[in-house]
């Protein structure tokens, strides 16, 4: 294992669920020491969401796939921040850290006595990021948001759906990792600035705003022309054909998209429909775009007779952009993801050896790695308190008794 | 000029459309110098994609381009020519970062692969974004955004019955058909991962020098499938788009003047919501007794909720619910976003003055960095606006030579 790029950085991670932990996952994967502050009083939501292994219900807070995949490479300390002693320990931890990450609703850290103003006095150059749904300021900043709600709130649902149909969701709390990635970029930029100048700073990030950044097609249509972009299913503004087509089987599909005359001809040839290539309904991009509903039906006649893998491979061999519409099983078993080492097996003390997703990038010199499974709840409490914060074993025992380390 | 977070970084962008450009926009907006290399005459693909101002296609009036390329400089350059390549290498000598999003074979074909560039500048961080990565069995596959999203795993778990059989010409399974998220999310996820990884490589550059970063958009999408990967690897369960919700309500429901996302999954929130609805009798039924039961009987629950919801406006429902601690969200229209009191109070939308498009309103930055604020220093560049400044002013070529280069297609 090569050197890890973020070795030596310590992150005091107060975040929970997906958005904050996704940001800190990116850093933990690349070698930062991410210390998650959890509490058994109110376990991280993801510890209590399915799937659990072996199931069907959890018998410990360490069996959730959601939590375990997201929080690998991190350490966990249990601290009750509603106690004065718990807050004191948290402050000591921040005083030895480079970064503080939190994604509670806007005033929670202040209520704990752990807002930026306080923490900056303990460590002048701390970089702190708050990443609540609505941002730390503004008239609605006290509103509550759950992950799935970001998608409709952001405008993405309004733009997503079948032609003539209602707005729809996108299947996951897409706003969370989008916020987490933006947050990580902001933190790394602040660290970069600090390296050069010695100055830390506070970052107020709004998850809502990060989700709006990724739908400029809709936003700009409105700001420039005052019109609201209609929903268009799987169709595209320019490319045609461009859709997801049913294949042989109960529920198997393939995506096909054509952008050039060359690709169109290749598609026509592969479908053994040379008549289509010059058919006036489809003979150039404009006509294909206008008549794509008809064209979709014709393409479906071909795809229905093939399984999705054959459809994909035959079309790719001919130079047409086509891919299966992957199930979660397809993703876990995908040849490209496995050969590139993106899907990796990890051994976890309670759930055993399971495949998890790894890193979404390959860095030539500093690859990053899945070094440790996700922590058991509070697994590193003693380690952090004795090795990093220098508490004695007696003090630690006392704090446990008082349910501060809980 | 104020010292900005990334003022000391020089970035070369050699890309198109969204993946490369959004990555470098994030850097440019925090003060990095970004020189965008565009194809002569044609320019970035995004210049030719709508939405266009007034619906009139024009390479300086594409809303997508104007948003994605704030704070950057543009030069036109054709690195397929020997002179163009020489200029490219000159620019690389002085750069910290190169972001490119061509298909994996392209940089090698141009003689601009990492081995070559790192000899010119060993401290260069080169980040390549492609649909499936630089290596592996799919590296030469063709893919547009839809194709990456599709194999990445998102559409299968989304979508539904609205798709009209008439339109698709096929018998739909009970689960309806898969649906992609709006826009070009594989491109954005590729861009975001590239931006993060590049900053990490910059962080450790003092000790390891430059390096090559390989971003796969497929991996970016497959990293964010929430519980779907663990459902398979833990329990071998295939998740499908019409699986019963685990808890309810978590549904988009039509209101009087739009749609609202009715999310209410904690028991105290449910109690508050029931009160808000005037404590109807149906709320006492056993099948609605707790959130898991409500999930199992969502088919019975949603119609009765609908009867209440459709009598009220989105604004009423949203604020009333939030005031009671019930986390509803509006299904925001574009108009809702632009007129949002909250977003405007935070100054999220900004007006950018562009020499050809005029005053254009757009999203600003999704963060406030207290010490090194975000700002628009200049709008998206005109095509080749800075060619002379960079090639003559910085690299020392004279104007006559530049004119000749333009004539013969080097710039």
JSON list of C-alpha atoms in Angstrom, two decimals, chain B residues 65-165:
[
{"chain": "B", "resi": 65, "resn": "UNK", "atom": "CA", "xyz": [-22.33, 26.85, -21.00]},
{"chain": "B", "resi": 66, "resn": "UNK", "atom": "CA", "xyz": [-22.76, 30.17, -19.23]},
{"chain": "B", "resi": 67, "resn": "UNK", "atom": "CA", "xyz": [-23.34, 28.41, -15.90]},
{"chain": "B", "resi": 68, "resn": "UNK", "atom": "CA", "xyz": [-20.59, 25.80, -16.20]},
{"chain": "B", "resi": 69, "resn": "UNK", "atom": "CA", "xyz": [-17.81, 28.15, -17.27]},
{"chain": "B", "resi": 70, "resn": "UNK", "atom": "CA", "xyz": [-17.85, 31.13, -14.96]},
{"chain": "B", "resi": 71, "resn": "UNK", "atom": "CA", "xyz": [-14.45, 32.56, -14.00]},
{"chain": "B", "resi": 72, "resn": "UNK", "atom": "CA", "xyz": [-12.55, 30.74, -16.73]},
{"chain": "B", "resi": 73, "resn": "UNK", "atom": "CA", "xyz": [-10.37, 31.88, -19.61]},
{"chain": "B", "resi": 74, "resn": "UNK", "atom": "CA", "xyz": [-10.84, 30.40, -23.07]},
{"chain": "B", "resi": 75, "resn": "UNK", "atom": "CA", "xyz": [-8.27, 29.75, -25.71]},
{"chain": "B", "resi": 76, "resn": "UNK", "atom": "CA", "xyz": [-8.88, 27.95, -28.98]},
{"chain": "B", "resi": 77, "resn": "UNK", "atom": "CA", "xyz": [-6.21, 25.40, -29.79]},
{"chain": "B", "resi": 78, "resn": "UNK", "atom": "CA", "xyz": [-5.88, 22.33, -31.97]},
{"chain": "B", "resi": 79, "resn": "UNK", "atom": "CA", "xyz": [-3.32, 20.02, -30.34]},
{"chain": "B", "resi": 80, "resn": "UNK", "atom": "CA", "xyz": [-3.49, 17.62, -33.30]},
{"chain": "B", "resi": 81, "resn": "UNK", "atom": "CA", "xyz": [-1.15, 20.01, -35.10]},
{"chain": "B", "resi": 82, "resn": "UNK", "atom": "CA", "xyz": [2.53, 19.96, -34.14]},
{"chain": "B", "resi": 83, "resn": "UNK", "atom": "CA", "xyz": [2.48, 23.64, -33.22]},
{"chain": "B", "resi": 84, "resn": "UNK", "atom": "CA", "xyz": [-0.73, 23.22, -31.27]},
{"chain": "B", "resi": 85, "resn": "UNK", "atom": "CA", "xyz": [0.80, 20.37, -29.36]},
{"chain": "B", "resi": 86, "resn": "UNK", "atom": "CA", "xyz": [3.90, 22.43, -28.59]},
{"chain": "B", "resi": 87, "resn": "UNK", "atom": "CA", "xyz": [1.70, 25.18, -27.19]},
{"chain": "B", "resi": 88, "resn": "UNK", "atom": "CA", "xyz": [-0.24, 22.65, -25.13]},
{"chain": "B", "resi": 89, "resn": "UNK", "atom": "CA", "xyz": [3.01, 21.35, -23.63]},
{"chain": "B", "resi": 90, "resn": "UNK", "atom": "CA", "xyz": [4.15, 24.90, -22.90]},
{"chain": "B", "resi": 91, "resn": "UNK", "atom": "CA", "xyz": [0.96, 25.48, -20.98]},
{"chain": "B", "resi": 92, "resn": "UNK", "atom": "CA", "xyz": [1.41, 22.23, -19.09]},
{"chain": "B", "resi": 93, "resn": "UNK", "atom": "CA", "xyz": [4.92, 23.23, -17.99]},
{"chain": "B", "resi": 94, "resn": "UNK", "atom": "CA", "xyz": [3.47, 25.96, -15.90]},
{"chain": "B", "resi": 95, "resn": "UNK", "atom": "CA", "xyz": [0.28, 24.25, -14.71]},
{"chain": "B", "resi": 96, "resn": "UNK", "atom": "CA", "xyz": [-0.58, 22.50, -11.46]},
{"chain": "B", "resi": 97, "resn": "UNK", "atom": "CA", "xyz": [-3.56, 20.56, -12.74]},
{"chain": "B", "resi": 98, "resn": "UNK", "atom": "CA", "xyz": [-4.91, 19.21, -16.03]},
{"chain": "B", "resi": 99, "resn": "UNK", "atom": "CA", "xyz": [-8.55, 18.10, -16.12]},
{"chain": "B", "resi": 100, "resn": "UNK", "atom": "CA", "xyz": [-9.61, 16.18, -19.22]},
{"chain": "B", "resi": 101, "resn": "UNK", "atom": "CA", "xyz": [-12.70, 14.16, -20.08]},
{"chain": "B", "resi": 102, "resn": "UNK", "atom": "CA", "xyz": [-11.94, 12.56, -23.42]},
{"chain": "B", "resi": 103, "resn": "UNK", "atom": "CA", "xyz": [-12.39, 8.87, -24.19]},
{"chain": "B", "resi": 104, "resn": "UNK", "atom": "CA", "xyz": [-9.44, 6.87, -22.84]},
{"chain": "B", "resi": 105, "resn": "UNK", "atom": "CA", "xyz": [-7.56, 6.44, -26.13]},
{"chain": "B", "resi": 106, "resn": "UNK", "atom": "CA", "xyz": [-7.63, 10.10, -27.14]},
{"chain": "B", "resi": 107, "resn": "UNK", "atom": "CA", "xyz": [-4.85, 11.57, -25.00]},
{"chain": "B", "resi": 108, "resn": "UNK", "atom": "CA", "xyz": [-2.50, 8.77, -26.00]},
{"chain": "B", "resi": 109, "resn": "UNK", "atom": "CA", "xyz": [-3.34, 9.29, -29.69]},
{"chain": "B", "resi": 110, "resn": "UNK", "atom": "CA", "xyz": [-2.56, 12.98, -29.30]},
{"chain": "B", "resi": 111, "resn": "UNK", "atom": "CA", "xyz": [0.77, 12.17, -27.66]},
{"chain": "B", "resi": 112, "resn": "UNK", "atom": "CA", "xyz": [-0.50, 13.92, -24.55]},
{"chain": "B", "resi": 113, "resn": "UNK", "atom": "CA", "xyz": [-0.78, 10.99, -22.17]},
{"chain": "B", "resi": 114, "resn": "UNK", "atom": "CA", "xyz": [0.39, 11.16, -18.58]},
{"chain": "B", "resi": 115, "resn": "UNK", "atom": "CA", "xyz": [3.84, 9.67, -19.27]},
{"chain": "B", "resi": 116, "resn": "UNK", "atom": "CA", "xyz": [4.58, 12.42, -21.78]},
{"chain": "B", "resi": 117, "resn": "UNK", "atom": "CA", "xyz": [3.11, 15.24, -19.73]},
{"chain": "B", "resi": 118, "resn": "UNK", "atom": "CA", "xyz": [4.79, 14.18, -16.51]},
{"chain": "B", "resi": 119, "resn": "UNK", "atom": "CA", "xyz": [8.17, 14.37, -18.22]},
{"chain": "B", "resi": 120, "resn": "UNK", "atom": "CA", "xyz": [7.41, 17.98, -19.10]},
{"chain": "B", "resi": 121, "resn": "UNK", "atom": "CA", "xyz": [6.11, 18.71, -15.60]},
{"chain": "B", "resi": 122, "resn": "UNK", "atom": "CA", "xyz": [6.67, 16.09, -12.89]},
{"chain": "B", "resi": 123, "resn": "UNK", "atom": "CA", "xyz": [4.48, 18.05, -10.51]},
{"chain": "B", "resi": 124, "resn": "UNK", "atom": "CA", "xyz": [1.45, 17.93, -12.77]},
{"chain": "B", "resi": 125, "resn": "UNK", "atom": "CA", "xyz": [-1.72, 16.38, -11.45]},
{"chain": "B", "resi": 126, "resn": "UNK", "atom": "CA", "xyz": [-3.62, 15.01, -14.41]},
{"chain": "B", "resi": 127, "resn": "UNK", "atom": "CA", "xyz": [-7.20, 13.96, -13.78]},
{"chain": "B", "resi": 128, "resn": "UNK", "atom": "CA", "xyz": [-8.97, 11.99, -16.48]},
{"chain": "B", "resi": 129, "resn": "UNK", "atom": "CA", "xyz": [-12.73, 11.49, -16.38]},
{"chain": "B", "resi": 130, "resn": "UNK", "atom": "CA", "xyz": [-14.31, 8.87, -18.63]},
{"chain": "B", "resi": 131, "resn": "UNK", "atom": "CA", "xyz": [-17.44, 6.70, -18.59]},
{"chain": "B", "resi": 132, "resn": "UNK", "atom": "CA", "xyz": [-15.76, 3.47, -17.48]},
{"chain": "B", "resi": 133, "resn": "UNK", "atom": "CA", "xyz": [-12.23, 4.45, -16.51]},
{"chain": "B", "resi": 134, "resn": "UNK", "atom": "CA", "xyz": [-8.88, 4.21, -18.25]},
{"chain": "B", "resi": 135, "resn": "UNK", "atom": "CA", "xyz": [-8.58, 0.44, -17.80]},
{"chain": "B", "resi": 136, "resn": "UNK", "atom": "CA", "xyz": [-10.87, -2.55, -17.73]},
{"chain": "B", "resi": 137, "resn": "UNK", "atom": "CA", "xyz": [-13.15, -4.52, -20.05]},
{"chain": "B", "resi": 138, "resn": "UNK", "atom": "CA", "xyz": [-15.44, -1.56, -20.82]},
{"chain": "B", "resi": 139, "resn": "UNK", "atom": "CA", "xyz": [-12.82, 1.11, -21.40]},
{"chain": "B", "resi": 140, "resn": "UNK", "atom": "CA", "xyz": [-13.48, 1.31, -25.14]},
{"chain": "B", "resi": 141, "resn": "UNK", "atom": "CA", "xyz": [-17.26, 1.09, -24.82]},
{"chain": "B", "resi": 142, "resn": "UNK", "atom": "CA", "xyz": [-19.33, 3.93, -26.21]},
{"chain": "B", "resi": 143, "resn": "UNK", "atom": "CA", "xyz": [-21.48, 5.65, -23.66]},
{"chain": "B", "resi": 144, "resn": "UNK", "atom": "CA", "xyz": [-23.57, 8.75, -23.31]},
{"chain": "B", "resi": 145, "resn": "UNK", "atom": "CA", "xyz": [-24.76, 9.89, -19.90]},
{"chain": "B", "resi": 146, "resn": "UNK", "atom": "CA", "xyz": [-27.88, 7.69, -20.06]},
{"chain": "B", "resi": 147, "resn": "UNK", "atom": "CA", "xyz": [-25.77, 4.60, -20.67]},
{"chain": "B", "resi": 148, "resn": "UNK", "atom": "CA", "xyz": [-23.55, 5.19, -17.65]},
{"chain": "B", "resi": 149, "resn": "UNK", "atom": "CA", "xyz": [-26.56, 5.90, -15.43]},
{"chain": "B", "resi": 150, "resn": "UNK", "atom": "CA", "xyz": [-28.20, 2.72, -16.72]},
{"chain": "B", "resi": 151, "resn": "UNK", "atom": "CA", "xyz": [-25.33, 0.34, -15.98]},
{"chain": "B", "resi": 152, "resn": "UNK", "atom": "CA", "xyz": [-24.51, 2.32, -12.86]},
{"chain": "B", "resi": 153, "resn": "UNK", "atom": "CA", "xyz": [-27.70, 1.02, -11.28]},
{"chain": "B", "resi": 154, "resn": "UNK", "atom": "CA", "xyz": [-29.97, 4.04, -10.84]},
{"chain": "B", "resi": 155, "resn": "UNK", "atom": "CA", "xyz": [-32.88, 3.64, -13.30]},
{"chain": "B", "resi": 156, "resn": "UNK", "atom": "CA", "xyz": [-33.73, 0.04, -12.40]},
{"chain": "B", "resi": 157, "resn": "UNK", "atom": "CA", "xyz": [-34.77, 1.05, -8.90]},
{"chain": "B", "resi": 158, "resn": "UNK", "atom": "CA", "xyz": [-36.83, 4.02, -10.09]},
{"chain": "B", "resi": 159, "resn": "UNK", "atom": "CA", "xyz": [-39.69, 4.69, -12.43]},
{"chain": "B", "resi": 160, "resn": "UNK", "atom": "CA", "xyz": [-43.05, 3.11, -12.51]},
{"chain": "B", "resi": 161, "resn": "UNK", "atom": "CA", "xyz": [-46.31, 2.68, -14.13]},
{"chain": "B", "resi": 162, "resn": "UNK", "atom": "CA", "xyz": [-46.97, 6.04, -15.58]},
{"chain": "B", "resi": 163, "resn": "UNK", "atom": "CA", "xyz": [-45.15, 5.10, -18.74]},
{"chain": "B", "resi": 164, "resn": "UNK", "atom": "CA", "xyz": [-47.91, 4.61, -21.22]},
{"chain": "B", "resi": 165, "resn": "UNK", "atom": "CA", "xyz": [-47.86, 1.22, -22.94]}
]
